[in-house]
PDB file of C-alpha atoms in Angstrom:
ATOM      1  CA  MET A   1      -4.425  63.403-113.468  1.00 47.00           C
ATOM      2  CA  GLN A   2      -1.977  64.905-110.968  1.00 57.00           C
ATOM      3  CA  GLU A   3      -2.697  68.567-110.092  1.00 67.00           C
ATOM      4  CA  ASP A   4      -0.035  71.064-111.198  1.00 75.00           C
ATOM      5  CA  PHE A   5       0.938  73.339-108.286  1.00 81.00           C
ATOM      6  CA  ASN A   6       3.279  75.394-110.452  1.00 82.00           C
ATOM      7  CA  HIS A   7       0.823  78.212-111.253  1.00 85.00           C
ATOM      8  CA  ILE A   8      -1.062  79.613-108.254  1.00 88.00           C
ATOM      9  CA  TYR A   9      -3.438  82.592-108.210  1.00 88.00           C
ATOM     10  CA  GLY A  10      -4.636  84.256-105.010  1.00 88.00           C
ATOM     11  CA  ALA A  11      -5.429  87.572-103.395  1.00 84.00           C
ATOM     12  CA  GLY A  12      -5.754  89.044 -99.925  1.00 82.00           C
ATOM     13  CA  MET A  13      -4.458  87.969 -96.525  1.00 87.00           C
ATOM     14  CA  ARG A  14      -6.562  85.260 -94.931  1.00 90.00           C
ATOM     15  CA  HIS A  15      -4.722  84.614 -91.704  1.00 92.00           C
ATOM     16  CA  GLY A  16      -1.483  85.389 -89.874  1.00 95.00           C
ATOM     17  CA  GLN A  17       0.211  83.938 -86.829  1.00 96.00           C
ATOM     18  CA  VAL A  18       3.163  84.248 -84.475  1.00 97.00           C
ATOM     19  CA  LYS A  19       4.787  81.138 -82.970  1.00 97.00           C
ATOM     20  CA  THR A  20       7.032  81.258 -79.911  1.00 96.00           C
ATOM     21  CA  ALA A  21      10.042  79.031 -79.128  1.00 95.00           C
ATOM     22  CA  ASP A  22       7.871  76.831 -76.872  1.00 95.00           C
ATOM     23  CA  GLY A  23       5.538  76.095 -79.822  1.00 94.00           C
ATOM     24  CA  THR A  24       2.642  78.317 -78.715  1.00 96.00           C
ATOM     25  CA  VAL A  25       0.839  79.854 -81.709  1.00 97.00           C
ATOM     26  CA  TYR A  26      -1.020  83.182 -81.509  1.00 96.00           C
ATOM     27  CA  ASP A  27      -3.373  84.562 -84.143  1.00 95.00           C
ATOM     28  CA  ILE A  28      -2.622  88.019 -85.540  1.00 94.00           C
ATOM     29  CA  ASP A  29      -6.128  89.462 -85.231  1.00 90.00           C
ATOM     30  CA  ALA A  30      -7.647  91.381 -88.185  1.00 92.00           C
ATOM     31  CA  ILE A  31      -4.477  91.006 -90.271  1.00 94.00           C
ATOM     32  CA  ILE A  32      -4.266  93.118 -93.400  1.00 93.00           C
ATOM     33  CA  ASN A  33      -0.749  92.475 -94.663  1.00 93.00           C
ATOM     34  CA  ILE A  34       2.569  90.763 -93.988  1.00 94.00           C
ATOM     35  CA  GLU A  35       5.426  92.009 -96.106  1.00 94.00           C
ATOM     36  CA  GLY A  36       8.974  90.695 -96.295  1.00 93.00           C
ATOM     37  CA  ASP A  37      11.490  92.923 -98.065  1.00 94.00           C
ATOM     38  CA  PRO A  38      14.640  90.908 -98.935  1.00 93.00           C
ATOM     39  CA  GLN A  39      17.965  92.499 -97.972  1.00 92.00           C
ATOM     40  CA  GLN A  40      21.567  91.404 -98.528  1.00 91.00           C
ATOM     41  CA  GLU A  41      25.048  92.788 -98.607  1.00 90.00           C
ATOM     42  CA  ASP A  42      26.602  92.900-102.075  1.00 90.00           C
ATOM     43  CA  THR A  43      30.323  93.182-102.719  1.00 92.00           C
ATOM     44  CA  THR A  44      31.336  94.075-106.252  1.00 92.00           C
ATOM     45  CA  ILE A  45      34.744  92.928-107.502  1.00 92.00           C
ATOM     46  CA  LYS A  46      35.963  95.341-110.168  1.00 91.00           C
ATOM     47  CA  GLY A  47      38.566  94.718-112.802  1.00 88.00           C
ATOM     48  CA  ASP A  48      39.980  97.013-115.441  1.00 85.00           C
ATOM     49  CA  ASP A  49      36.831  98.750-116.727  1.00 86.00           C
ATOM     50  CA  VAL A  50      34.574  95.729-116.020  1.00 91.00           C
ATOM     51  CA  VAL A  51      32.822  94.140-113.081  1.00 90.00           C
ATOM     52  CA  LYS A  52      34.372  90.712-112.523  1.00 90.00           C
ATOM     53  CA  ALA A  53      31.848  89.414-109.987  1.00 92.00           C
ATOM     54  CA  THR A  54      29.276  90.386-107.404  1.00 91.00           C
ATOM     55  CA  LEU A  55      29.213  88.386-104.180  1.00 91.00           C
ATOM     56  CA  SER A  56      26.184  88.466-101.887  1.00 87.00           C
ATOM     57  CA  SER A  57      25.988  87.619 -98.178  1.00 87.00           C
ATOM     58  CA  ASN A  58      24.000  88.209 -94.977  1.00 89.00           C
ATOM     59  CA  ARG A  59      20.554  87.547 -96.431  1.00 92.00           C
ATOM     60  CA  THR A  60      17.670  88.897 -94.294  1.00 94.00           C
ATOM     61  CA  GLU A  61      14.143  90.216 -94.782  1.00 96.00           C
ATOM     62  CA  ASP A  62      12.672  93.345 -93.236  1.00 97.00           C
ATOM     63  CA  ILE A  63       9.226  92.255 -91.986  1.00 96.00           C
ATOM     64  CA  THR A  64       6.199  94.528 -91.626  1.00 96.00           C
ATOM     65  CA  ILE A  65       2.848  93.296 -90.308  1.00 96.00           C
ATOM     66  CA  SER A  66      -0.274  95.471 -90.589  1.00 95.00           C
ATOM     67  CA  ALA A  67      -3.514  94.721 -88.719  1.00 94.00           C
ATOM     68  CA  ASN A  68      -6.676  96.432 -87.542  1.00 93.00           C
ATOM     69  CA  ALA A  69      -6.717  94.859 -84.076  1.00 91.00           C
ATOM     70  CA  VAL A  70      -4.474  94.479 -81.055  1.00 84.00           C
ATOM     71  CA  SER A  71      -3.743  91.003 -79.743  1.00 90.00           C
ATOM     72  CA  MET A  72      -2.187  91.270 -76.296  1.00 93.00           C
ATOM     73  CA  ASP A  73      -0.870  87.687 -76.621  1.00 95.00           C
ATOM     74  CA  VAL A  74       0.969  88.605 -79.844  1.00 95.00           C
ATOM     75  CA  LEU A  75       2.434  91.706 -78.174  1.00 94.00           C
ATOM     76  CA  LYS A  76       3.600  89.564 -75.235  1.00 94.00           C
ATOM     77  CA  ALA A  77       5.151  86.993 -77.613  1.00 95.00           C
ATOM     78  CA  ILE A  78       7.073  89.546 -79.665  1.00 94.00           C
ATOM     79  CA  THR A  79       8.188  91.841 -76.828  1.00 93.00           C
ATOM     80  CA  GLY A  80       8.731  89.388 -73.999  1.00 92.00           C
ATOM     81  CA  ASN A  81       6.790  91.821 -71.774  1.00 93.00           C
ATOM     82  CA  GLU A  82       4.102  90.524 -69.417  1.00 93.00           C
ATOM     83  CA  ILE A  83       0.385  91.268 -69.635  1.00 94.00           C
ATOM     84  CA  THR A  84      -0.805  92.848 -66.384  1.00 94.00           C
ATOM     85  CA  LYS A  85      -4.399  92.590 -65.155  1.00 92.00           C
ATOM     86  CA  ASP A  86      -5.784  95.974 -64.125  1.00 87.00           C
ATOM     87  CA  GLY A  87      -8.186  94.639 -61.505  1.00 83.00           C
ATOM     88  CA  THR A  88     -11.393  93.535 -63.202  1.00 85.00           C
ATOM     89  CA  ASN A  89     -11.407  96.468 -65.609  1.00 90.00           C
ATOM     90  CA  GLY A  90      -8.864  95.353 -68.212  1.00 93.00           C
ATOM     91  CA  VAL A  91      -5.239  94.582 -68.941  1.00 94.00           C
ATOM     92  CA  SER A  92      -2.076  96.450 -69.920  1.00 93.00           C
ATOM     93  CA  ILE A  93       1.312  95.686 -71.429  1.00 93.00           C
ATOM     94  CA  ALA A  94       4.459  97.808 -71.394  1.00 93.00           C
ATOM     95  CA  LEU A  95       5.717  98.951 -74.813  1.00 91.00           C
ATOM     96  CA  GLY A  96       9.013 100.623 -75.686  1.00 89.00           C
ATOM     97  CA  THR A  97      10.976  98.710 -73.059  1.00 89.00           C
ATOM     98  CA  VAL A  98      14.708  97.979 -73.015  1.00 89.00           C
ATOM     99  CA  SER A  99      13.966  94.254 -73.529  1.00 84.00           C
ATOM    100  CA  GLU A 100      12.412  95.070 -76.908  1.00 85.00           C
ATOM    101  CA  LEU A 101      15.815  96.226 -78.185  1.00 84.00           C
ATOM    102  CA  ASN A 102      16.771  92.535 -78.110  1.00 88.00           C
ATOM    103  CA  ALA A 103      13.308  91.053 -78.612  1.00 92.00           C
ATOM    104  CA  PRO A 104      12.749  87.282 -78.446  1.00 94.00           C
ATOM    105  CA  TYR A 105      12.870  85.306 -81.684  1.00 96.00           C
ATOM    106  CA  VAL A 106       9.501  84.175 -83.020  1.00 97.00           C
ATOM    107  CA  GLU A 107       8.256  82.512 -86.181  1.00 97.00           C
ATOM    108  CA  VAL A 108       5.812  84.517 -88.323  1.00 97.00           C
ATOM    109  CA  ALA A 109       3.482  83.083 -90.972  1.00 97.00           C
ATOM    110  CA  GLY A 110       0.943  84.524 -93.375  1.00 96.00           C
ATOM    111  CA  PHE A 111      -1.734  82.589 -95.309  1.00 95.00           C
ATOM    112  CA  ILE A 112      -3.594  83.364 -98.545  1.00 93.00           C
ATOM    113  CA  ASN A 113      -6.447  81.374-100.093  1.00 92.00           C
ATOM    114  CA  ALA A 114      -5.740  80.691-103.749  1.00 92.00           C
ATOM    115  CA  ARG A 115      -6.430  78.409-106.707  1.00 90.00           C
ATOM    116  CA  THR A 116      -4.238  76.476-109.079  1.00 90.00           C
ATOM    117  CA  GLU A 117      -4.454  77.055-112.803  1.00 87.00           C
ATOM    118  CA  GLY A 118      -6.640  73.908-112.910  1.00 86.00           C
ATOM    119  CA  GLY A 119      -9.050  75.353-110.322  1.00 87.00           C
ATOM    120  CA  THR A 120      -8.060  73.383-107.207  1.00 88.00           C
ATOM    121  CA  ALA A 121      -8.509  75.341-103.954  1.00 89.00           C
ATOM    122  CA  VAL A 122      -5.169  75.766-102.170  1.00 91.00           C
ATOM    123  CA  LYS A 123      -3.613  77.815 -99.419  1.00 92.00           C
ATOM    124  CA  VAL A 124      -0.335  79.612 -99.889  1.00 94.00           C
ATOM    125  CA  SER A 125       1.760  80.239 -96.800  1.00 95.00           C
ATOM    126  CA  LYS A 126       5.007  82.032 -96.210  1.00 96.00           C
ATOM    127  CA  THR A 127       6.768  81.318 -92.947  1.00 97.00           C
ATOM    128  CA  TRP A 128       9.717  83.330 -91.653  1.00 97.00           C
ATOM    129  CA  HIS A 129      11.513  80.981 -89.241  1.00 97.00           C
ATOM    130  CA  LYS A 130      13.610  83.323 -87.050  1.00 97.00           C
ATOM    131  CA  VAL A 131      12.203  86.823 -86.619  1.00 97.00           C
ATOM    132  CA  GLN A 132      12.792  89.647 -84.152  1.00 95.00           C
ATOM    133  CA  LEU A 133       9.877  92.087 -84.179  1.00 94.00           C
ATOM    134  CA  ASN A 134      11.075  95.098 -82.221  1.00 90.00           C
ATOM    135  CA  LYS A 135       8.984  98.038 -83.420  1.00 92.00           C
ATOM    136  CA  THR A 136       5.266  98.355 -82.599  1.00 92.00           C
ATOM    137  CA  LYS A 137       3.209 101.295 -83.839  1.00 93.00           C
ATOM    138  CA  ILE A 138      -0.456 101.677 -82.832  1.00 92.00           C
ATOM    139  CA  THR A 139      -2.483 104.450 -84.422  1.00 92.00           C
ATOM    140  CA  ALA A 140      -6.081 105.596 -84.755  1.00 88.00           C
ATOM    141  CA  GLY A 141      -7.709 108.730 -86.004  1.00 85.00           C
ATOM    142  CA  ASN A 142     -11.067 110.401 -86.196  1.00 86.00           C
ATOM    143  CA  GLY A 143     -13.106 108.251 -88.580  1.00 84.00           C
ATOM    144  CA  ASN A 144     -10.275 105.733 -89.054  1.00 83.00           C
ATOM    145  CA  GLU A 145      -9.947 102.216 -87.740  1.00 87.00           C
ATOM    146  CA  LEU A 146      -7.411 101.173 -85.127  1.00 90.00           C
ATOM    147  CA  ALA A 147      -4.182 100.330 -86.958  1.00 91.00           C
ATOM    148  CA  VAL A 148      -1.274  98.260 -85.713  1.00 93.00           C
ATOM    149  CA  GLU A 149       2.073  98.031 -87.511  1.00 94.00           C
ATOM    150  CA  ILE A 150       4.730  95.667 -86.204  1.00 95.00           C
ATOM    151  CA  SER A 151       8.140  95.459 -87.858  1.00 95.00           C
ATOM    152  CA  GLY A 152      11.535  93.852 -87.461  1.00 95.00           C
ATOM    153  CA  SER A 153      13.937  91.492 -89.208  1.00 96.00           C
ATOM    154  CA  ALA A 154      13.982  87.851 -90.251  1.00 97.00           C
ATOM    155  CA  VAL A 155      17.416  86.232 -90.447  1.00 96.00           C
ATOM    156  CA  GLN A 156      18.796  83.095 -92.062  1.00 96.00           C
ATOM    157  CA  THR A 157      18.668  80.002 -89.903  1.00 96.00           C
ATOM    158  CA  ALA A 158      19.210  76.250 -90.091  1.00 97.00           C
ATOM    159  CA  LYS A 159      16.509  75.665 -87.423  1.00 96.00           C
ATOM    160  CA  ASP A 160      12.980  76.917 -86.869  1.00 94.00           C
ATOM    161  CA  VAL A 161      12.118  78.957 -83.769  1.00 94.00           C
ATOM    162  CA  ALA A 162      11.429  75.768 -81.771  1.00 93.00           C
ATOM    163  CA  GLY A 163      14.898  74.377 -82.625  1.00 94.00           C
ATOM    164  CA  GLN A 164      13.821  71.818 -85.245  1.00 94.00           C
ATOM    165  CA  ALA A 165      16.233  71.395 -88.176  1.00 97.00           C
ATOM    166  CA  LEU A 166      15.163  72.847 -91.522  1.00 96.00           C
ATOM    167  CA  PRO A 167      16.150  71.068 -94.781  1.00 96.00           C
ATOM    168  CA  SER A 168      18.539  73.941 -95.596  1.00 96.00           C
ATOM    169  CA  VAL A 169      19.647  77.328 -94.274  1.00 96.00           C
ATOM    170  CA  ARG A 170      16.954  79.877 -95.174  1.00 96.00           C
ATOM    171  CA  VAL A 171      15.112  83.030 -94.180  1.00 96.00           C
ATOM    172  CA  ALA A 172      11.623  81.764 -95.066  1.00 97.00           C
ATOM    173  CA  THR A 173       9.637  78.945 -96.668  1.00 96.00           C
ATOM    174  CA  LEU A 174       6.885  79.399 -99.270  1.00 95.00           C
ATOM    175  CA  LYS A 175       4.410  76.507 -99.293  1.00 94.00           C
ATOM    176  CA  VAL A 176       1.363  75.589-101.412  1.00 92.00           C
ATOM    177  CA  GLU A 177      -1.026  72.884-100.244  1.00 91.00           C
ATOM    178  CA  LYS A 178      -4.562  71.738-100.951  1.00 89.00           C
ATOM    179  CA  GLY A 179      -7.307  73.243 -98.809  1.00 84.00           C
ATOM    180  CA  GLN A 180      -8.128  76.693 -97.522  1.00 82.00           C
ATOM    181  CA  ALA A 181      -6.714  78.726 -94.628  1.00 70.00           C
TER     182      ALA A 181
END
């Protein structure tokens, strides 16, 4: 009997990644959440005492990534800023630079382990194909873990970040496949 992938149940982030235009993939360490909040411009056409139509355009998603770790490679990928070695004692990266106002496009994906209604183990992924992440917030407090929040916007595109054609213009792709993340 063919498995039905129509009803999927899952919980919790398993994995997240950022992919650059050259195809390099970086893991988002200690990921907690990736959230995409759909946005669009709506134009309402009014008639005499009734709405005749509502037209929507400029579909985007506001992306927010939350993690409990800092990956310098991810910060380099999303800001375009270089990682600098501080002798043998560590590394640093500039944040809040002018280049971040027009940050490079990346692809962002999040993965969740799940099950079908029939019990088959699957992974659910959502991939945003053209994303500019231009706000990075790093916080910590007494008794609290290190927290990283990265946000920006995903826009509609006909190609993924590496320039490969997508089957249709879209902001993101939701995928379910057998196996675990």
